[in-house]
Short mmCIF file of C-alpha atoms in Angstrom, two decimals:
data_model
loop_
_atom_site.label_atom_id
_atom_site.label_comp_id
_atom_site.label_asym_id
_atom_site.label_seq_id
_atom_site.Cartn_x
_atom_site.Cartn_y
_atom_site.Cartn_z
CA MET B 484 142.54 209.47 114.41
CA ALA B 485 145.80 210.35 116.05
CA ARG B 486 149.03 211.82 114.79
CA MET B 487 152.69 212.13 116.20
CA ARG B 488 154.33 215.14 114.58
CA ALA B 489 157.52 215.01 112.79
CA GLN B 490 160.20 215.76 115.13
CA ASP B 491 162.67 216.78 112.56
CA GLN B 492 160.72 219.54 110.75
CA THR B 493 163.77 220.74 108.74
CA ASN B 494 163.49 217.53 106.76
CA TYR B 495 159.95 217.26 106.84
CA LEU B 496 158.53 214.37 104.71
CA GLY B 497 155.09 214.44 105.15
CA PRO B 498 152.24 211.92 106.63
CA LEU B 499 153.01 208.41 107.16
CA PHE B 500 149.82 206.33 107.69
CA VAL B 501 150.21 203.23 109.80
CA ASN B 502 147.82 200.39 110.39
CA PRO B 503 148.42 197.75 113.10
CA GLY B 504 146.15 194.89 111.77
CA GLY B 505 143.36 192.70 113.25
CA PRO B 506 141.04 193.55 111.82
CA GLY B 507 139.56 195.10 114.51
CA SER B 508 142.82 196.58 116.34
CA SER B 509 142.93 200.24 117.22
CA GLY B 510 145.19 202.36 115.21
CA THR B 511 144.97 205.17 117.75
CA ASP B 512 145.87 202.92 120.80
CA PHE B 513 148.52 201.18 118.61
CA LEU B 514 150.12 204.71 117.93
CA PHE B 515 150.37 205.82 121.51
CA GLN B 516 151.72 202.28 122.62
CA GLN B 517 154.26 201.61 119.74
CA ILE B 518 155.39 205.19 118.85
CA ALA B 519 158.92 204.86 119.86
CA THR B 520 159.28 201.48 117.68
CA LEU B 521 157.71 203.46 114.69
CA VAL B 522 160.09 206.35 114.99
CA GLU B 523 163.07 204.00 115.08
CA GLN B 524 161.71 202.35 111.86
CA VAL B 525 160.89 205.33 109.65
CA GLY B 526 162.86 208.12 111.18
CA ARG B 527 161.95 211.57 112.78
CA GLY B 528 160.75 213.32 109.57
CA TYR B 529 157.41 211.99 109.25
CA ASP B 530 154.05 212.85 110.70
CA ILE B 531 153.17 209.37 112.01
CA VAL B 532 149.24 208.98 111.71
CA SER B 533 147.03 206.10 112.55
CA TRP B 534 143.28 205.82 113.00
CA ASP B 535 140.40 203.38 114.06
CA PRO B 536 139.03 201.77 111.09
CA ARG B 537 135.22 201.37 110.61
CA GLY B 538 133.70 199.34 113.36
CA VAL B 539 136.82 199.59 115.73
CA GLY B 540 137.48 201.55 118.79
CA SER B 541 135.88 205.13 118.70
CA THR B 542 134.52 205.03 115.11
CA LEU B 543 130.81 205.92 114.69
CA PRO B 544 128.13 204.45 114.01
CA ALA B 545 128.96 201.70 116.23
CA LEU B 546 129.22 197.97 115.05
CA CYS B 547 127.71 195.71 117.71
CA CYS B 548 126.22 192.30 117.73
CA PHE B 549 124.80 192.25 121.37
CA ALA B 550 122.46 194.23 123.08
CA ASP B 551 124.84 195.28 125.82
CA PRO B 552 128.54 194.56 127.00
CA LYS B 553 127.39 192.10 129.64
CA SER B 554 125.69 190.08 126.77
CA ARG B 555 128.67 190.16 124.65
CA VAL B 556 131.21 189.07 127.27
CA SER B 557 128.85 186.19 128.18
CA ALA B 558 128.41 185.00 124.70
CA LEU B 559 132.17 185.25 123.84
CA SER B 560 133.14 183.54 126.88
CA GLN B 561 130.89 180.50 126.24
CA GLU B 562 132.08 180.49 122.74
CA GLU B 563 135.77 180.48 123.58
CA HIS B 564 135.66 176.98 124.55
CA LEU B 565 134.31 175.96 121.06
CA TRP B 566 137.05 177.55 119.14
CA LEU B 567 138.73 174.25 119.16
CA PHE B 568 136.59 171.04 118.79
CA GLN B 569 136.98 168.90 121.93
CA ASN B 570 134.81 166.26 120.05
CA ASP B 571 132.96 165.87 116.61
CA SER B 572 129.93 168.04 117.89
CA THR B 573 131.84 171.01 118.84
CA LEU B 574 131.73 172.41 115.24
CA ASP B 575 128.01 172.09 115.11
CA ASP B 576 127.69 173.84 118.35
CA LEU B 577 130.04 176.70 117.34
CA ALA B 578 127.83 176.86 114.09
CA THR B 579 125.00 177.36 116.24
CA ARG B 580 126.35 180.06 118.24
CA GLN B 581 127.94 181.82 115.16
CA GLN B 582 124.43 181.90 113.48
CA ALA B 583 122.96 183.54 116.64
CA ASN B 584 125.90 186.00 116.54
CA ALA B 585 125.31 186.84 113.08
CA ALA B 586 121.62 187.54 113.77
CA GLY B 587 122.62 189.96 116.36
CA CYS B 588 124.85 191.81 114.07
CA GLN B 589 121.88 192.03 111.78
CA LYS B 590 119.55 193.01 114.32
CA TYR B 591 121.88 195.82 115.93
CA SER B 592 124.09 196.94 113.14
CA SER B 593 122.16 195.95 109.76
CA GLU B 594 122.85 199.36 108.30
CA VAL B 595 126.59 199.41 109.40
CA LEU B 596 127.66 195.97 108.41
CA PRO B 597 127.78 196.59 104.48
CA TYR B 598 130.12 199.56 104.98
CA ILE B 599 132.77 198.12 107.52
CA GLY B 600 134.61 195.91 105.01
CA THR B 601 138.17 196.54 103.85
CA MET B 602 137.28 198.36 100.62
CA ALA B 603 135.40 201.07 102.67
CA ASN B 604 138.55 201.64 104.55
CA VAL B 605 140.61 201.86 101.53
CA ARG B 606 138.26 204.96 100.50
CA ASP B 607 138.57 206.37 103.86
CA LEU B 608 142.55 206.09 103.88
CA ASN B 609 142.68 207.74 100.49
CA MET B 610 140.20 210.41 101.80
CA MET B 611 142.39 211.16 104.95
CA ASN B 612 145.72 211.45 102.67
CA ARG B 613 143.79 214.01 100.55
CA LEU B 614 142.47 215.97 103.44
CA TYR B 615 146.03 216.02 104.64
CA GLY B 616 147.17 217.72 101.53
CA PHE B 617 148.98 214.81 99.80
CA SER B 618 146.47 213.59 97.17
CA GLY B 619 148.21 211.11 94.92
CA ASP B 620 151.12 210.77 97.20
CA LEU B 621 150.66 208.21 100.12
CA THR B 622 153.14 207.00 102.49
CA TYR B 623 151.94 203.82 104.32
CA LEU B 624 153.34 201.29 106.77
CA GLY B 625 151.03 198.26 107.69
CA TYR B 626 151.23 195.07 109.81
CA SER B 627 149.43 191.83 109.64
CA TYR B 628 145.70 192.64 108.49
CA GLY B 629 147.09 196.13 107.63
CA THR B 630 148.93 194.44 104.83
CA ILE B 631 145.61 193.52 103.33
CA LEU B 632 144.08 196.88 103.67
CA GLY B 633 147.40 198.40 102.16
CA SER B 634 147.51 195.78 99.37
CA ALA B 635 144.01 196.68 98.46
CA TYR B 636 144.98 200.31 98.43
CA ALA B 637 147.73 199.86 96.16
CA THR B 638 145.59 197.83 93.83
CA THR B 639 142.88 200.49 93.81
CA TYR B 640 145.13 203.53 93.66
CA PRO B 641 148.24 202.17 92.01
CA LYS B 642 149.44 205.56 90.82
CA ASN B 643 149.01 207.14 94.46
CA ILE B 644 152.00 205.37 96.05
CA LYS B 645 154.87 207.42 97.29
CA ARG B 646 156.23 204.74 99.63
CA PHE B 647 154.53 201.51 100.79
CA ALA B 648 155.93 198.76 103.04
CA VAL B 649 153.88 196.06 104.72
CA ASP B 650 155.21 193.43 107.65
CA GLY B 651 153.66 190.17 108.10
CA VAL B 652 151.86 189.81 104.76
CA LEU B 653 148.53 188.05 104.02
CA ASP B 654 147.56 187.00 100.45
CA VAL B 655 145.19 189.64 99.46
CA ASN B 656 143.67 187.72 96.66
CA ARG B 657 142.92 184.74 98.88
CA TRP B 658 141.69 187.03 101.66
CA PHE B 659 138.77 188.11 99.34
CA PHE B 660 138.15 185.21 97.16
CA ASP B 661 139.33 181.73 98.85
CA LYS B 662 136.99 180.16 101.37
CA GLU B 663 139.74 177.93 102.56
CA PHE B 664 142.23 180.98 103.05
CA PHE B 665 142.34 180.15 106.81
CA LEU B 666 143.10 176.48 106.30
CA THR B 667 146.53 177.30 105.00
CA SER B 668 147.37 180.61 106.23
CA TYR B 669 149.06 179.03 109.49
CA ILE B 670 151.01 176.40 107.67
CA ASP B 671 154.30 177.64 109.27
CA SER B 672 153.03 177.26 113.00
CA ASP B 673 154.62 173.87 113.18
CA LYS B 674 157.84 175.10 112.32
CA VAL B 675 157.85 177.69 115.01
CA LEU B 676 156.84 175.41 117.70
CA ASN B 677 159.49 172.69 116.54
CA GLU B 678 162.15 175.48 116.75
CA PHE B 679 161.03 175.95 120.36
CA PHE B 680 161.68 172.43 121.14
CA GLN B 681 165.20 172.40 119.18
CA TYR B 682 166.34 175.79 121.02
CA CYS B 683 164.95 174.61 124.31
CA PHE B 684 167.12 171.34 123.96
CA LEU B 685 170.08 173.39 122.74
CA ALA B 686 169.77 176.00 125.62
CA GLY B 687 170.25 173.25 128.14
CA GLN B 688 168.52 172.30 131.49
CA SER B 689 169.80 175.44 133.45
CA VAL B 690 168.05 177.77 130.95
CA CYS B 691 165.10 176.25 129.51
CA ALA B 692 162.73 175.08 132.26
CA PHE B 693 160.95 172.61 129.88
CA TRP B 694 164.25 170.69 128.98
CA HIS B 695 164.47 166.90 128.20
CA SER B 696 167.22 164.72 127.31
CA SER B 697 166.60 165.27 123.48
CA TYR B 698 164.83 167.00 121.07
CA ALA B 699 162.39 164.30 120.58
CA ALA B 700 161.81 164.06 124.17
CA ILE B 701 160.68 167.45 124.50
CA ARG B 702 158.38 167.19 121.69
CA GLN B 703 156.86 164.19 123.08
CA ALA B 704 156.50 165.70 126.60
CA PHE B 705 154.52 168.44 124.84
CA ILE B 706 152.37 166.18 123.11
CA THR B 707 151.44 164.32 126.23
CA ILE B 708 150.36 167.52 128.02
CA ASP B 709 148.40 168.40 124.78
CA ASP B 710 146.75 164.81 124.98
CA SER B 711 146.08 165.02 128.74
CA LEU B 712 144.36 168.31 128.55
CA HIS B 713 142.26 167.24 125.47
CA ARG B 714 140.89 164.48 127.83
CA ALA B 715 140.23 166.60 130.82
CA PRO B 716 141.07 169.98 132.03
CA THR B 717 143.74 170.70 134.90
CA ALA B 718 143.59 172.82 138.02
CA ALA B 719 145.30 176.24 137.56
CA GLY B 720 145.66 178.04 140.84
CA PRO B 721 142.54 178.76 143.25
CA ASN B 722 139.25 177.85 141.76
CA ARG B 723 140.60 177.91 138.22
CA GLN B 724 140.86 175.36 135.49
CA LEU B 725 142.85 175.35 132.38
CA ASP B 726 141.21 173.49 129.39
CA TRP B 727 142.63 172.37 126.05
CA SER B 728 141.30 175.25 124.04
CA GLN B 729 142.94 177.73 126.57
CA PHE B 730 146.13 175.80 126.30
CA ARG B 731 146.46 175.91 122.68
CA ILE B 732 145.47 179.38 122.72
CA TYR B 733 148.17 180.11 125.17
CA VAL B 734 150.54 178.32 122.72
CA TRP B 735 149.24 180.45 119.77
CA ASN B 736 150.20 183.60 121.61
CA ALA B 737 153.53 182.52 122.65
CA LEU B 738 154.55 181.52 119.05
CA LYS B 739 154.03 185.05 117.84
CA ASP B 740 156.85 186.50 119.92
CA PRO B 741 159.54 184.04 120.76
CA SER B 742 162.02 186.61 121.73
CA THR B 743 159.93 187.78 124.77
CA SER B 744 157.69 184.95 125.55
CA TRP B 745 159.70 181.77 125.56
CA THR B 746 161.65 182.29 128.39
CA GLY B 747 162.15 184.18 131.69
CA PRO B 748 159.62 184.93 134.58
CA GLY B 749 155.98 183.78 133.25
CA GLY B 750 157.70 182.36 129.96
CA PHE B 751 156.36 179.77 127.65
CA ASP B 752 158.99 177.20 129.11
CA ARG B 753 158.06 177.61 132.58
CA PHE B 754 154.23 177.27 131.87
CA LEU B 755 155.19 173.99 130.18
CA ALA B 756 157.36 172.98 133.02
CA LEU B 757 154.51 173.44 135.38
CA LEU B 758 152.18 171.30 133.36
CA ASP B 759 154.86 168.63 132.81
CA ASN B 760 155.38 168.41 136.68
CA ASN B 761 151.53 168.42 137.55
CA GLN B 762 152.45 171.97 139.38
CA LEU B 763 150.11 174.28 137.74
CA ASN B 764 147.65 174.09 140.51
CA GLN B 765 150.12 175.62 142.64
CA LEU B 766 149.93 179.07 140.96
CA THR B 767 148.94 181.95 143.32
CA ALA B 768 145.52 183.81 142.61
CA ALA B 769 147.61 186.82 141.08
CA ALA B 770 149.67 184.33 138.92
CA ALA B 771 146.65 182.47 137.67
CA ASP B 772 145.05 185.90 136.74
CA ALA B 773 148.14 186.81 134.73
CA LEU B 774 147.83 183.55 132.99
CA PHE B 775 144.27 183.70 131.80
CA LYS B 776 144.73 187.49 130.86
CA TYR B 777 147.49 186.41 128.61
CA ILE B 778 145.16 183.55 127.03
CA ALA B 779 142.33 186.09 126.77
CA GLN B 780 144.78 188.53 124.83
CA GLY B 781 144.40 186.31 121.73
CA ASN B 782 144.95 188.17 118.63
CA ASN B 783 143.62 191.55 119.62
CA GLU B 784 146.78 193.25 121.29
CA PHE B 785 145.59 196.70 120.09
CA THR B 786 141.93 196.54 120.59
CA SER B 787 140.77 199.67 122.21
CA THR B 788 138.68 199.81 125.53
CA ASN B 789 138.27 203.60 125.08
CA THR B 790 135.20 203.33 122.89
CA LEU B 791 132.44 206.04 122.40
CA VAL B 792 128.80 205.50 123.01
CA ASP B 793 126.75 205.94 119.74
CA PRO B 794 124.34 208.97 120.35
CA VAL B 795 121.79 207.45 118.10
CA SER B 796 121.78 203.66 119.00
CA GLY B 797 123.47 203.85 122.52
CA LEU B 798 125.67 200.92 121.51
CA ARG B 799 129.67 200.76 121.48
CA ASN B 800 131.88 199.07 118.99
CA GLY B 801 132.27 195.52 120.38
CA GLY B 802 135.44 193.56 121.08
CA GLY B 803 135.84 190.64 118.75
CA ASN B 804 134.89 192.50 115.59
CA SER B 805 137.74 191.19 114.00
CA ALA B 806 135.72 188.03 113.22
CA VAL B 807 132.77 190.18 111.72
CA ILE B 808 134.99 192.45 109.58
CA GLY B 809 136.85 189.22 108.03
CA ALA B 810 133.64 187.62 107.43
CA VAL B 811 132.16 190.48 105.65
CA ASP B 812 135.17 190.57 103.29
CA ASN B 813 135.02 187.13 102.38
CA PRO B 814 131.63 185.83 101.78
CA TYR B 815 132.57 182.38 100.55
CA SER B 816 131.07 179.79 103.08
CA PHE B 817 132.16 176.31 103.55
CA GLY B 818 128.57 175.09 102.98
CA ASP B 819 128.43 171.75 104.83
CA ILE B 820 130.46 172.69 107.73
CA GLN B 821 131.00 168.97 108.78
CA SER B 822 133.05 168.61 105.45
CA ILE B 823 135.91 170.29 107.18
CA LEU B 824 135.92 168.04 110.29
CA PRO B 825 138.36 165.28 108.79
CA PHE B 826 140.86 167.94 108.13
CA LEU B 827 140.49 169.46 111.85
CA GLN B 828 140.62 165.97 113.33
CA SER B 829 143.91 165.24 111.65
CA GLN B 830 145.47 168.41 113.01
CA ARG B 831 144.97 167.75 116.50
CA VAL B 832 148.32 166.23 117.72
CA THR B 833 150.11 165.68 114.57
CA SER B 834 150.59 169.56 113.98
CA THR B 835 149.74 172.77 115.68
CA GLY B 836 146.46 173.05 113.87
CA TYR B 837 144.90 174.95 116.80
CA LEU B 838 145.65 177.91 114.91
CA VAL B 839 143.73 176.90 112.01
CA GLN B 840 140.79 175.76 114.20
CA SER B 841 140.53 178.73 116.18
CA ILE B 842 140.33 181.14 113.12
CA LEU B 843 137.89 178.82 111.62
CA GLY B 844 135.75 179.14 114.66
CA THR B 845 135.54 182.87 114.65
CA ARG B 846 135.64 183.68 110.74
CA GLY B 847 135.25 180.48 108.63
CA VAL B 848 132.03 179.51 110.30
CA LEU B 849 130.58 183.12 110.69
CA ASN B 850 131.01 183.50 106.73
CA ASN B 851 128.00 181.25 106.28
CA TYR B 852 125.83 183.62 108.16
CA ILE B 853 127.11 187.21 107.62
CA GLN B 854 126.05 189.56 104.96
CA THR B 855 128.24 190.96 102.14
CA PRO B 856 129.65 194.41 101.95
CA ALA B 857 128.60 197.21 99.65
CA GLU B 858 131.85 197.01 97.69
CA ARG B 859 134.34 194.25 97.37
CA PRO B 860 136.65 193.29 94.44
CA LEU B 861 134.98 191.63 91.39
CA GLN B 862 138.05 189.41 90.62
CA PRO B 863 141.69 188.54 91.70
CA TRP B 864 144.18 191.17 91.04
CA ALA B 865 147.33 190.71 88.81
CA ASN B 866 149.87 192.88 87.06
CA ILE B 867 149.21 196.16 88.95
CA GLU B 868 151.78 198.80 87.83
CA THR B 869 152.38 201.02 91.10
CA SER B 870 154.00 204.51 90.90
CA TYR B 871 156.63 203.20 93.32
CA PRO B 872 157.95 199.83 94.05
CA LEU B 873 156.40 198.27 97.14
CA LEU B 874 158.29 196.60 99.94
CA PHE B 875 157.10 193.32 101.43
CA LEU B 876 158.50 192.05 104.83
CA SER B 877 158.23 188.58 106.22
CA ASN B 878 159.66 186.38 108.57
CA ILE B 879 160.74 182.82 107.07
CA ARG B 880 158.84 181.27 109.87
CA ASP B 881 155.75 183.24 110.81
CA PRO B 882 152.79 181.27 112.48
CA LEU B 883 150.21 183.66 111.30
CA THR B 884 151.24 184.99 108.00
CA PRO B 885 153.70 182.66 105.99
CA LEU B 886 156.24 183.90 103.70
CA GLN B 887 154.49 182.46 100.57
CA ASP B 888 151.84 185.08 101.00
CA ALA B 889 154.42 187.96 100.76
CA ARG B 890 155.62 186.30 97.53
CA SER B 891 152.04 185.93 96.20
CA ASN B 892 151.31 189.63 96.94
CA SER B 893 154.60 190.63 95.50
CA ALA B 894 153.68 188.93 92.37
CA ILE B 895 150.70 191.08 91.79
CA PHE B 896 152.90 194.15 91.69
CA PRO B 897 155.77 193.90 89.11
CA GLY B 898 159.01 195.63 90.59
CA SER B 899 158.11 194.98 94.24
CA ILE B 900 160.61 193.55 96.58
CA VAL B 901 160.26 190.78 99.28
CA LEU B 902 162.61 191.13 102.18
CA SER B 903 162.66 188.01 104.63
CA THR B 904 164.38 187.44 107.78
CA ASN B 905 165.74 184.29 108.82
CA ALA B 906 163.66 184.39 112.12
CA SER B 907 160.46 183.18 113.77
CA GLY B 908 157.38 184.98 115.02
CA HIS B 909 154.78 187.28 113.74
CA THR B 910 156.15 190.33 111.69
CA THR B 911 159.88 191.12 111.45
CA THR B 912 159.20 194.36 113.65
CA PHE B 913 157.35 193.00 116.62
CA ALA B 914 158.94 189.47 116.96
CA GLY B 915 162.29 190.83 118.09
CA LEU B 916 164.88 193.62 116.88
CA ASN B 917 166.47 192.84 113.58
CA HIS B 918 168.99 195.21 112.55
CA CYS B 919 169.22 194.42 108.84
CA ALA B 920 165.61 194.56 108.56
CA GLN B 921 165.40 197.81 110.16
CA GLN B 922 167.98 199.27 108.28
CA ALA B 923 166.23 198.28 105.05
CA VAL B 924 162.92 199.89 106.16
CA PHE B 925 164.74 203.05 107.30
CA ALA B 926 166.62 203.34 103.94
CA TYR B 927 163.50 202.90 102.01
CA PHE B 928 161.48 205.44 103.91
CA ASN B 929 164.15 208.10 103.89
CA SER B 930 166.80 207.50 101.10
CA ASP B 931 164.47 206.06 98.38
CA THR B 932 166.80 202.78 98.39
CA LEU B 933 165.32 199.47 97.97
CA PRO B 934 166.90 196.05 99.18
CA ALA B 935 168.18 193.94 96.85
CA ALA B 936 165.63 191.28 95.37
CA ASN B 937 165.48 188.15 97.75
CA THR B 938 167.43 189.53 100.59
CA VAL B 939 167.42 187.54 103.55
CA CYS B 940 168.31 189.19 107.00
CA GLN B 941 169.99 187.20 109.66
CA PRO B 942 168.74 187.40 113.31
CA ASP B 943 170.40 189.67 115.92
CA THR B 944 169.60 187.40 118.62
CA LEU B 945 167.88 183.95 119.16
CA PRO B 946 165.58 182.88 122.12
CA PHE B 947 167.34 181.55 125.12
CA ASN B 948 170.25 183.93 124.45
CA LEU B 949 171.48 181.28 121.79
CA ASP B 950 174.20 182.39 119.31
CA PRO B 951 172.76 183.50 115.87
CA GLN B 952 176.06 182.44 114.24
CA ASP B 953 175.78 178.69 115.83
CA PRO B 954 173.05 177.89 118.14
CA ARG B 955 174.85 174.61 118.82
CA ARG B 956 177.07 176.57 121.13
CA GLY B 957 174.45 176.84 123.68
CA ALA B 958 172.98 179.81 125.81
CA GLY B 959 174.99 182.64 126.58
CA ALA B 960 177.42 182.42 123.72
CA ALA B 961 175.77 185.35 122.09
CA GLN B 962 176.64 187.78 125.08
CA ASN B 963 179.91 188.91 123.27
CA GLY B 964 177.93 190.15 120.37
CA VAL B 965 176.49 193.53 119.74
CA SER B 966 173.90 194.61 122.33
CA ILE B 967 170.22 195.11 121.74
CA ASP B 968 170.57 198.58 123.07
CA LYS B 969 173.49 199.58 121.01
CA LEU B 970 171.68 198.31 118.21
CA LYS B 971 168.83 200.39 118.83
CA ARG B 972 170.91 203.50 119.14
CA ARG B 973 172.48 202.82 115.82
CA VAL B 974 169.15 202.71 114.32
CA VAL B 975 168.04 206.03 115.85
CA ARG B 976 171.12 207.93 114.88
CA ARG B 977 170.37 206.89 111.21
#
């Protein structure tokens, strides 16, 4: 557990608990990495508190599915290439490995597994708030999976809510009860990728390194690269190869944060241009290392490396526990794994189905073999009256958490508000500054002010420096607008 004390003690507002998502992300690491962003978002009057949930970071007893770190690294590195099926037998191979991984979880952490699910962490959050002296008065901010944890808390303790906002929302009922949850949670990934093609074309050849003569030509060039890597890997620097799975995982990462990853040194456009021109083999060793580090980052940006050794078992919480926690929460298996092959095959080129496939590899398949938690919801939630209205935030085009999930969660809680931003990327907070959304969150946490229902915030900036008012004006047109630094100062002064 970690805390950043309120900087404004005169107008002290109490503790605000933050969860970064995952599941499996370290809240303590997240707090140290993102404290400036959090203060901008909620103001200086809160103690900002985060923690490592069960099975994560430095929590004990440790959740570990392998005998030692070397065994874990070896197993997960072999499994990485099965996240996306290269052929029809890949899913069978993945199922075999996941069955072995689940057996390791049972062997090394059988006493821990039933108590790492979301509902156990809901009880922990309530206890931490009570120990802080704010029983029945929780202020909470959650991102991504943190929206599941927060929503489950709000259903369990609906009269304990003081302020509650979540960003990048997952459907809490489907998370616990729908075995096909991960088949549809990434439905907006195509929209984000197609937006990259559109903005690259509008930016022009001098700005977007992957530029071609039309939107259709850019899209076709991407499909050609994808198809080529599906047939065979390509050289990527000295003694390195990039395969199809790694390529699609790279794209997955790039779609989460268009504002910083689509252009510039090491940008998505330059990566695609190297592949397009058969020049990826010219990467230096250092550039290749950076490339594969970016790919390996996956969905665990805030996974702690500062884990403690369990004095009883001698084990540490393992990286990759996200899949285990997700599988514990949702015990509904696919049964016949082969039954999902037609769906996956249909996604290979026609859409960015790699998002669906990679998650299926680490969670949907594992659900077949992992044990269920000691506590989970008995039935889907509906009509939960909370002590204060909840605020749900979502980008209209989020490749991991679609806007429809924010609306579904809001429907559970009468009087709650959905604020959306006309932007792409994962979460309104970490996919680029949005002044309108920032103001709304600040006002909610500091002035008891809710945005109007169905508010849609427009972006401050677009990738490739396109003009948010009219992207067709081309790159550089937005330079006469309000600067990012000025917007940040404006938010801080509030």
